[in-house]
Amino acid sequence: MPQFNDREADLLEKLSFIIPLPTPMQNRVKEESLVEVFERKKLLLSPGETARRVYFIRSGFLRAYFIDDSGNECTTWFTGKGDLMTSVYSFFSQQPANEYIEVLQDCKLQSLTWLELNAYYADFREGNLLGRIVTQKYFILSEERAILLRTRSPEHRYDLLLRNHPEIEQQTTQQNIASYLGISRETLSRIRRKKNRMCHQTQNH
């Protein structure tokens, strides 16, 4: 059974940081959100299934990926503690997904259904505003990633990934990292060797 010793992220604390929530809405979230523990390698979603829940990561690490026409796994997202994960297209359209969501490290997740989320939008002015703010954030992140893959060097993309996920090397495989960066594993190895050499040279001087 997974053990979680570090302080877990809190969904209501995260949401209330974005916008103060009325007590009735806070109580609804407490009552309706589902807290579950999943072990490493568990698939939360597979192609053909419909994403019924949006997950808040209290602890652990996840990724989303699809399989291309050549049979290669292509990682599209990494998400860790304090962040959200779902298949955006599938969840909001309630249509079958084209991607997998995989647990990379034992995790504790807190989730809400599509129906529950839309009820908050309808019943609380703050819920509607919160949903808009969060949706805008993920639209921006998605566009930034698309531009990054097309305009920045692999070295820059790797540095940015390390900045956003400092422990990524311990949290997943080099193959998953390479696929997220849109490069081969060999290219990633060369970037890492170059980065290590530069660190050693800096330390020696």
PDB file of C-alpha atoms in Angstrom:
ATOM      1  CA  MET A   1       0.000   0.000   0.000  1.00  0.00           C
ATOM      2  CA  PRO A   2       1.418   3.421  -0.952  1.00  0.00           C
ATOM      3  CA  GLN A   3       2.673   5.629   1.862  1.00  0.00           C
ATOM      4  CA  PHE A   4       2.276   9.411   1.746  1.00  0.00           C
ATOM      5  CA  ASN A   5       4.434  11.224   4.284  1.00  0.00           C
ATOM      6  CA  ASP A   6       4.766  14.710   2.813  1.00  0.00           C
ATOM      7  CA  ARG A   7       2.004  17.244   3.299  1.00  0.00           C
ATOM      8  CA  GLU A   8      -0.578  16.618   0.639  1.00  0.00           C
ATOM      9  CA  ALA A   9      -1.996  19.332  -1.569  1.00  0.00           C
ATOM     10  CA  ASP A  10      -5.510  20.426  -0.675  1.00  0.00           C
ATOM     11  CA  LEU A  11      -8.144  21.034  -3.361  1.00  0.00           C
ATOM     12  CA  LEU A  12     -10.174  23.636  -1.469  1.00  0.00           C
ATOM     13  CA  GLU A  13      -7.014  25.464  -0.453  1.00  0.00           C
ATOM     14  CA  LYS A  14      -5.910  25.552  -4.090  1.00  0.00           C
ATOM     15  CA  LEU A  15      -9.287  26.773  -5.350  1.00  0.00           C
ATOM     16  CA  SER A  16      -9.686  29.348  -2.578  1.00  0.00           C
ATOM     17  CA  PHE A  17      -6.277  30.780  -3.484  1.00  0.00           C
ATOM     18  CA  ILE A  18      -7.652  31.540  -6.951  1.00  0.00           C
ATOM     19  CA  ILE A  19     -10.935  33.015  -5.709  1.00  0.00           C
ATOM     20  CA  PRO A  20     -12.661  32.993  -2.279  1.00  0.00           C
ATOM     21  CA  LEU A  21     -15.399  30.358  -2.257  1.00  0.00           C
ATOM     22  CA  PRO A  22     -18.700  30.629  -0.347  1.00  0.00           C
ATOM     23  CA  THR A  23     -19.169  28.178   2.512  1.00  0.00           C
ATOM     24  CA  PRO A  24     -22.033  26.259   0.821  1.00  0.00           C
ATOM     25  CA  MET A  25     -19.825  25.584  -2.210  1.00  0.00           C
ATOM     26  CA  GLN A  26     -16.920  24.509  -0.007  1.00  0.00           C
ATOM     27  CA  ASN A  27     -19.210  22.084   1.797  1.00  0.00           C
ATOM     28  CA  ARG A  28     -20.466  20.646  -1.500  1.00  0.00           C
ATOM     29  CA  VAL A  29     -16.922  20.064  -2.707  1.00  0.00           C
ATOM     30  CA  LYS A  30     -16.031  18.323   0.565  1.00  0.00           C
ATOM     31  CA  GLU A  31     -19.090  16.086   0.378  1.00  0.00           C
ATOM     32  CA  GLU A  32     -19.006  15.261  -3.327  1.00  0.00           C
ATOM     33  CA  SER A  33     -15.314  14.980  -4.175  1.00  0.00           C
ATOM     34  CA  LEU A  34     -13.955  11.443  -4.246  1.00  0.00           C
ATOM     35  CA  VAL A  35     -10.536  10.705  -2.734  1.00  0.00           C
ATOM     36  CA  GLU A  36      -8.775   7.598  -4.075  1.00  0.00           C
ATOM     37  CA  VAL A  37      -5.311   6.057  -3.928  1.00  0.00           C
ATOM     38  CA  PHE A  38      -3.756   4.536  -7.066  1.00  0.00           C
ATOM     39  CA  GLU A  39      -0.527   2.609  -7.485  1.00  0.00           C
ATOM     40  CA  ARG A  40       2.153   3.156 -10.095  1.00  0.00           C
ATOM     41  CA  LYS A  41       1.314   2.003 -13.658  1.00  0.00           C
ATOM     42  CA  LYS A  42      -2.445   2.269 -13.118  1.00  0.00           C
ATOM     43  CA  LEU A  43      -4.299   3.595 -16.168  1.00  0.00           C
ATOM     44  CA  LEU A  44      -6.978   6.092 -15.197  1.00  0.00           C
ATOM     45  CA  LEU A  45      -8.163   6.431 -18.802  1.00  0.00           C
ATOM     46  CA  SER A  46      -7.674   4.619 -22.098  1.00  0.00           C
ATOM     47  CA  PRO A  47      -8.639   5.489 -25.693  1.00  0.00           C
ATOM     48  CA  GLY A  48     -12.313   4.786 -26.331  1.00  0.00           C
ATOM     49  CA  GLU A  49     -13.290   5.496 -22.731  1.00  0.00           C
ATOM     50  CA  THR A  50     -14.980   8.766 -21.787  1.00  0.00           C
ATOM     51  CA  ALA A  51     -13.335  10.902 -19.111  1.00  0.00           C
ATOM     52  CA  ARG A  52     -15.984  11.180 -16.410  1.00  0.00           C
ATOM     53  CA  ARG A  53     -13.779  12.849 -13.773  1.00  0.00           C
ATOM     54  CA  VAL A  54     -11.284  15.685 -13.414  1.00  0.00           C
ATOM     55  CA  TYR A  55      -8.533  14.767 -10.955  1.00  0.00           C
ATOM     56  CA  PHE A  56      -6.752  16.985  -8.446  1.00  0.00           C
ATOM     57  CA  ILE A  57      -3.371  15.533  -7.463  1.00  0.00           C
ATOM     58  CA  ARG A  58      -2.986  15.550  -3.697  1.00  0.00           C
ATOM     59  CA  SER A  59       0.271  13.601  -4.092  1.00  0.00           C
ATOM     60  CA  GLY A  60       2.005  11.625  -6.829  1.00  0.00           C
ATOM     61  CA  PHE A  61       2.806  12.131 -10.503  1.00  0.00           C
ATOM     62  CA  LEU A  62       0.841  11.415 -13.716  1.00  0.00           C
ATOM     63  CA  ARG A  63       1.244  11.657 -17.449  1.00  0.00           C
ATOM     64  CA  ALA A  64      -1.046  11.745 -20.478  1.00  0.00           C
ATOM     65  CA  TYR A  65       0.048  10.132 -23.737  1.00  0.00           C
ATOM     66  CA  PHE A  66      -1.185   8.752 -27.051  1.00  0.00           C
ATOM     67  CA  ILE A  67       0.205   6.126 -29.418  1.00  0.00           C
ATOM     68  CA  ASP A  68       1.098   7.342 -32.905  1.00  0.00           C
ATOM     69  CA  ASP A  69       0.712   5.487 -36.214  1.00  0.00           C
ATOM     70  CA  SER A  70       4.149   3.905 -35.757  1.00  0.00           C
ATOM     71  CA  GLY A  71       3.243   2.483 -32.356  1.00  0.00           C
ATOM     72  CA  ASN A  72       5.307   5.000 -30.376  1.00  0.00           C
ATOM     73  CA  GLU A  73       4.105   6.468 -27.081  1.00  0.00           C
ATOM     74  CA  CYS A  74       3.951  10.271 -27.289  1.00  0.00           C
ATOM     75  CA  THR A  75       3.715  12.007 -23.914  1.00  0.00           C
ATOM     76  CA  THR A  76       1.639  15.192 -23.977  1.00  0.00           C
ATOM     77  CA  TRP A  77       1.453  16.199 -20.286  1.00  0.00           C
ATOM     78  CA  PHE A  78       3.157  15.616 -16.968  1.00  0.00           C
ATOM     79  CA  THR A  79       1.264  16.724 -13.858  1.00  0.00           C
ATOM     80  CA  GLY A  80       2.236  16.597 -10.194  1.00  0.00           C
ATOM     81  CA  LYS A  81       1.067  17.548  -6.741  1.00  0.00           C
ATOM     82  CA  GLY A  82      -1.330  20.475  -6.594  1.00  0.00           C
ATOM     83  CA  ASP A  83      -2.321  20.332 -10.259  1.00  0.00           C
ATOM     84  CA  LEU A  84      -5.270  19.002 -12.282  1.00  0.00           C
ATOM     85  CA  MET A  85      -5.403  16.153 -14.776  1.00  0.00           C
ATOM     86  CA  THR A  86      -8.040  14.972 -17.208  1.00  0.00           C
ATOM     87  CA  SER A  87      -8.449  14.388 -20.920  1.00  0.00           C
ATOM     88  CA  VAL A  88      -9.614  17.893 -21.768  1.00  0.00           C
ATOM     89  CA  TYR A  89     -11.416  17.045 -25.019  1.00  0.00           C
ATOM     90  CA  SER A  90     -13.098  13.934 -23.643  1.00  0.00           C
ATOM     91  CA  PHE A  91     -14.099  15.456 -20.299  1.00  0.00           C
ATOM     92  CA  PHE A  92     -15.654  18.656 -21.627  1.00  0.00           C
ATOM     93  CA  SER A  93     -17.306  17.068 -24.672  1.00  0.00           C
ATOM     94  CA  GLN A  94     -18.188  13.798 -22.882  1.00  0.00           C
ATOM     95  CA  GLN A  95     -16.948  11.942 -25.956  1.00  0.00           C
ATOM     96  CA  PRO A  96     -14.499   8.989 -26.063  1.00  0.00           C
ATOM     97  CA  ALA A  97     -10.866   9.887 -25.391  1.00  0.00           C
ATOM     98  CA  ASN A  98      -7.941   9.422 -27.767  1.00  0.00           C
ATOM     99  CA  GLU A  99      -5.316   9.235 -25.039  1.00  0.00           C
ATOM    100  CA  TYR A 100      -4.162   7.404 -21.950  1.00  0.00           C
ATOM    101  CA  ILE A 101      -3.741   8.820 -18.447  1.00  0.00           C
ATOM    102  CA  GLU A 102      -1.149   6.837 -16.486  1.00  0.00           C
ATOM    103  CA  VAL A 103      -0.017   6.938 -12.863  1.00  0.00           C
ATOM    104  CA  LEU A 104       3.776   7.302 -12.840  1.00  0.00           C
ATOM    105  CA  GLN A 105       4.159   7.383  -9.056  1.00  0.00           C
ATOM    106  CA  ASP A 106       1.823   6.127  -6.339  1.00  0.00           C
ATOM    107  CA  CYS A 107      -0.732   8.864  -5.914  1.00  0.00           C
ATOM    108  CA  LYS A 108      -3.701  10.141  -3.963  1.00  0.00           C
ATOM    109  CA  LEU A 109      -6.249  11.872  -6.150  1.00  0.00           C
ATOM    110  CA  GLN A 110      -9.346  13.915  -5.384  1.00  0.00           C
ATOM    111  CA  SER A 111     -11.865  14.065  -8.203  1.00  0.00           C
ATOM    112  CA  LEU A 112     -15.155  15.573  -9.302  1.00  0.00           C
ATOM    113  CA  THR A 113     -17.472  14.427 -12.067  1.00  0.00           C
ATOM    114  CA  TRP A 114     -18.534  16.410 -15.105  1.00  0.00           C
ATOM    115  CA  LEU A 115     -22.068  16.656 -13.699  1.00  0.00           C
ATOM    116  CA  GLU A 116     -20.845  17.901 -10.304  1.00  0.00           C
ATOM    117  CA  LEU A 117     -18.613  20.502 -11.916  1.00  0.00           C
ATOM    118  CA  ASN A 118     -21.399  21.835 -14.112  1.00  0.00           C
ATOM    119  CA  ALA A 119     -23.737  21.990 -11.123  1.00  0.00           C
ATOM    120  CA  TYR A 120     -21.230  24.303  -9.404  1.00  0.00           C
ATOM    121  CA  TYR A 121     -21.230  26.504 -12.489  1.00  0.00           C
ATOM    122  CA  ALA A 122     -25.019  26.693 -12.386  1.00  0.00           C
ATOM    123  CA  ASP A 123     -25.469  27.096  -8.631  1.00  0.00           C
ATOM    124  CA  PHE A 124     -22.616  29.449  -7.675  1.00  0.00           C
ATOM    125  CA  ARG A 125     -21.442  32.644  -9.331  1.00  0.00           C
ATOM    126  CA  GLU A 126     -17.974  31.944  -7.916  1.00  0.00           C
ATOM    127  CA  GLY A 127     -18.010  28.453  -9.449  1.00  0.00           C
ATOM    128  CA  ASN A 128     -18.633  29.888 -12.886  1.00  0.00           C
ATOM    129  CA  LEU A 129     -15.828  32.429 -12.507  1.00  0.00           C
ATOM    130  CA  LEU A 130     -13.458  29.793 -11.122  1.00  0.00           C
ATOM    131  CA  GLY A 131     -14.170  27.474 -14.035  1.00  0.00           C
ATOM    132  CA  ARG A 132     -13.417  30.244 -16.527  1.00  0.00           C
ATOM    133  CA  ILE A 133     -10.127  31.150 -14.834  1.00  0.00           C
ATOM    134  CA  VAL A 134      -8.925  27.539 -14.672  1.00  0.00           C
ATOM    135  CA  THR A 135      -9.983  26.812 -18.264  1.00  0.00           C
ATOM    136  CA  GLN A 136      -8.136  29.907 -19.499  1.00  0.00           C
ATOM    137  CA  LYS A 137      -5.013  28.765 -17.658  1.00  0.00           C
ATOM    138  CA  TYR A 138      -4.980  25.406 -19.442  1.00  0.00           C
ATOM    139  CA  PHE A 139      -5.711  26.928 -22.837  1.00  0.00           C
ATOM    140  CA  ILE A 140      -2.679  29.181 -22.315  1.00  0.00           C
ATOM    141  CA  LEU A 141      -0.473  26.271 -21.207  1.00  0.00           C
ATOM    142  CA  SER A 142      -1.558  24.221 -24.214  1.00  0.00           C
ATOM    143  CA  GLU A 143      -0.746  27.038 -26.634  1.00  0.00           C
ATOM    144  CA  GLU A 144       2.596  27.710 -24.948  1.00  0.00           C
ATOM    145  CA  ARG A 145       3.553  24.047 -25.308  1.00  0.00           C
ATOM    146  CA  ALA A 146       2.551  23.988 -28.996  1.00  0.00           C
ATOM    147  CA  ILE A 147       4.670  27.088 -29.691  1.00  0.00           C
ATOM    148  CA  LEU A 148       7.542  25.744 -27.598  1.00  0.00           C
ATOM    149  CA  LEU A 149       7.759  22.533 -29.624  1.00  0.00           C
ATOM    150  CA  ARG A 150       7.865  24.484 -32.875  1.00  0.00           C
ATOM    151  CA  THR A 151      10.158  27.383 -32.028  1.00  0.00           C
ATOM    152  CA  ARG A 152      12.552  26.433 -29.232  1.00  0.00           C
ATOM    153  CA  SER A 153      15.622  24.232 -29.290  1.00  0.00           C
ATOM    154  CA  PRO A 154      15.563  20.821 -27.586  1.00  0.00           C
ATOM    155  CA  GLU A 155      18.005  22.191 -24.981  1.00  0.00           C
ATOM    156  CA  HIS A 156      15.635  25.042 -24.137  1.00  0.00           C
ATOM    157  CA  ARG A 157      12.649  22.661 -23.917  1.00  0.00           C
ATOM    158  CA  TYR A 158      14.600  20.372 -21.573  1.00  0.00           C
ATOM    159  CA  ASP A 159      15.643  23.275 -19.319  1.00  0.00           C
ATOM    160  CA  LEU A 160      12.048  24.474 -19.109  1.00  0.00           C
ATOM    161  CA  LEU A 161      10.839  20.977 -18.216  1.00  0.00           C
ATOM    162  CA  LEU A 162      13.398  20.776 -15.399  1.00  0.00           C
ATOM    163  CA  ARG A 163      12.301  24.188 -14.165  1.00  0.00           C
ATOM    164  CA  ASN A 164       8.637  23.127 -14.053  1.00  0.00           C
ATOM    165  CA  HIS A 165       9.333  19.604 -12.720  1.00  0.00           C
ATOM    166  CA  PRO A 166      12.702  19.631 -10.892  1.00  0.00           C
ATOM    167  CA  GLU A 167      12.420  15.943  -9.894  1.00  0.00           C
ATOM    168  CA  ILE A 168      11.299  14.678 -13.308  1.00  0.00           C
ATOM    169  CA  GLU A 169      14.419  12.499 -13.723  1.00  0.00           C
ATOM    170  CA  GLN A 170      13.380  10.476 -10.663  1.00  0.00           C
ATOM    171  CA  GLN A 171       9.680  10.472 -11.491  1.00  0.00           C
ATOM    172  CA  THR A 172       9.640   8.889 -14.929  1.00  0.00           C
ATOM    173  CA  THR A 173      11.760   7.281 -17.649  1.00  0.00           C
ATOM    174  CA  GLN A 174      14.113   8.942 -20.108  1.00  0.00           C
ATOM    175  CA  GLN A 175      11.946   7.613 -22.923  1.00  0.00           C
ATOM    176  CA  ASN A 176       8.870   9.391 -21.542  1.00  0.00           C
ATOM    177  CA  ILE A 177      10.833  12.621 -21.139  1.00  0.00           C
ATOM    178  CA  ALA A 178      12.181  12.395 -24.688  1.00  0.00           C
ATOM    179  CA  SER A 179       8.719  11.791 -26.126  1.00  0.00           C
ATOM    180  CA  TYR A 180       7.354  14.805 -24.222  1.00  0.00           C
ATOM    181  CA  LEU A 181      10.146  16.988 -25.620  1.00  0.00           C
ATOM    182  CA  GLY A 182       9.544  15.697 -29.144  1.00  0.00           C
ATOM    183  CA  ILE A 183      13.074  14.309 -29.522  1.00  0.00           C
ATOM    184  CA  SER A 184      14.753  10.907 -29.637  1.00  0.00           C
ATOM    185  CA  ARG A 185      16.163   9.270 -26.536  1.00  0.00           C
ATOM    186  CA  GLU A 186      19.635   9.558 -28.084  1.00  0.00           C
ATOM    187  CA  THR A 187      19.238  13.319 -28.491  1.00  0.00           C
ATOM    188  CA  LEU A 188      18.121  13.590 -24.879  1.00  0.00           C
ATOM    189  CA  SER A 189      21.184  11.627 -23.758  1.00  0.00           C
ATOM    190  CA  ARG A 190      23.459  14.043 -25.646  1.00  0.00           C
ATOM    191  CA  ILE A 191      21.731  17.050 -24.061  1.00  0.00           C
ATOM    192  CA  ARG A 192      22.072  15.550 -20.586  1.00  0.00           C
ATOM    193  CA  ARG A 193      25.773  14.730 -21.097  1.00  0.00           C
ATOM    194  CA  LYS A 194      26.452  18.255 -22.315  1.00  0.00           C
ATOM    195  CA  LYS A 195      24.571  19.729 -19.359  1.00  0.00           C
ATOM    196  CA  ASN A 196      26.493  17.518 -16.903  1.00  0.00           C
ATOM    197  CA  ARG A 197      29.839  18.539 -18.435  1.00  0.00           C
ATOM    198  CA  MET A 198      28.957  22.205 -18.125  1.00  0.00           C
ATOM    199  CA  CYS A 199      27.936  21.702 -14.462  1.00  0.00           C
ATOM    200  CA  HIS A 200      31.232  19.947 -13.695  1.00  0.00           C
ATOM    201  CA  GLN A 201      33.244  22.675 -15.411  1.00  0.00           C
ATOM    202  CA  THR A 202      31.378  25.354 -13.441  1.00  0.00           C
ATOM    203  CA  GLN A 203      31.987  23.500 -10.168  1.00  0.00           C
ATOM    204  CA  ASN A 204      35.718  23.078 -10.931  1.00  0.00           C
ATOM    205  CA  HIS A 205      36.102  26.798 -11.556  1.00  0.00           C
TER     206      HIS A 205
END
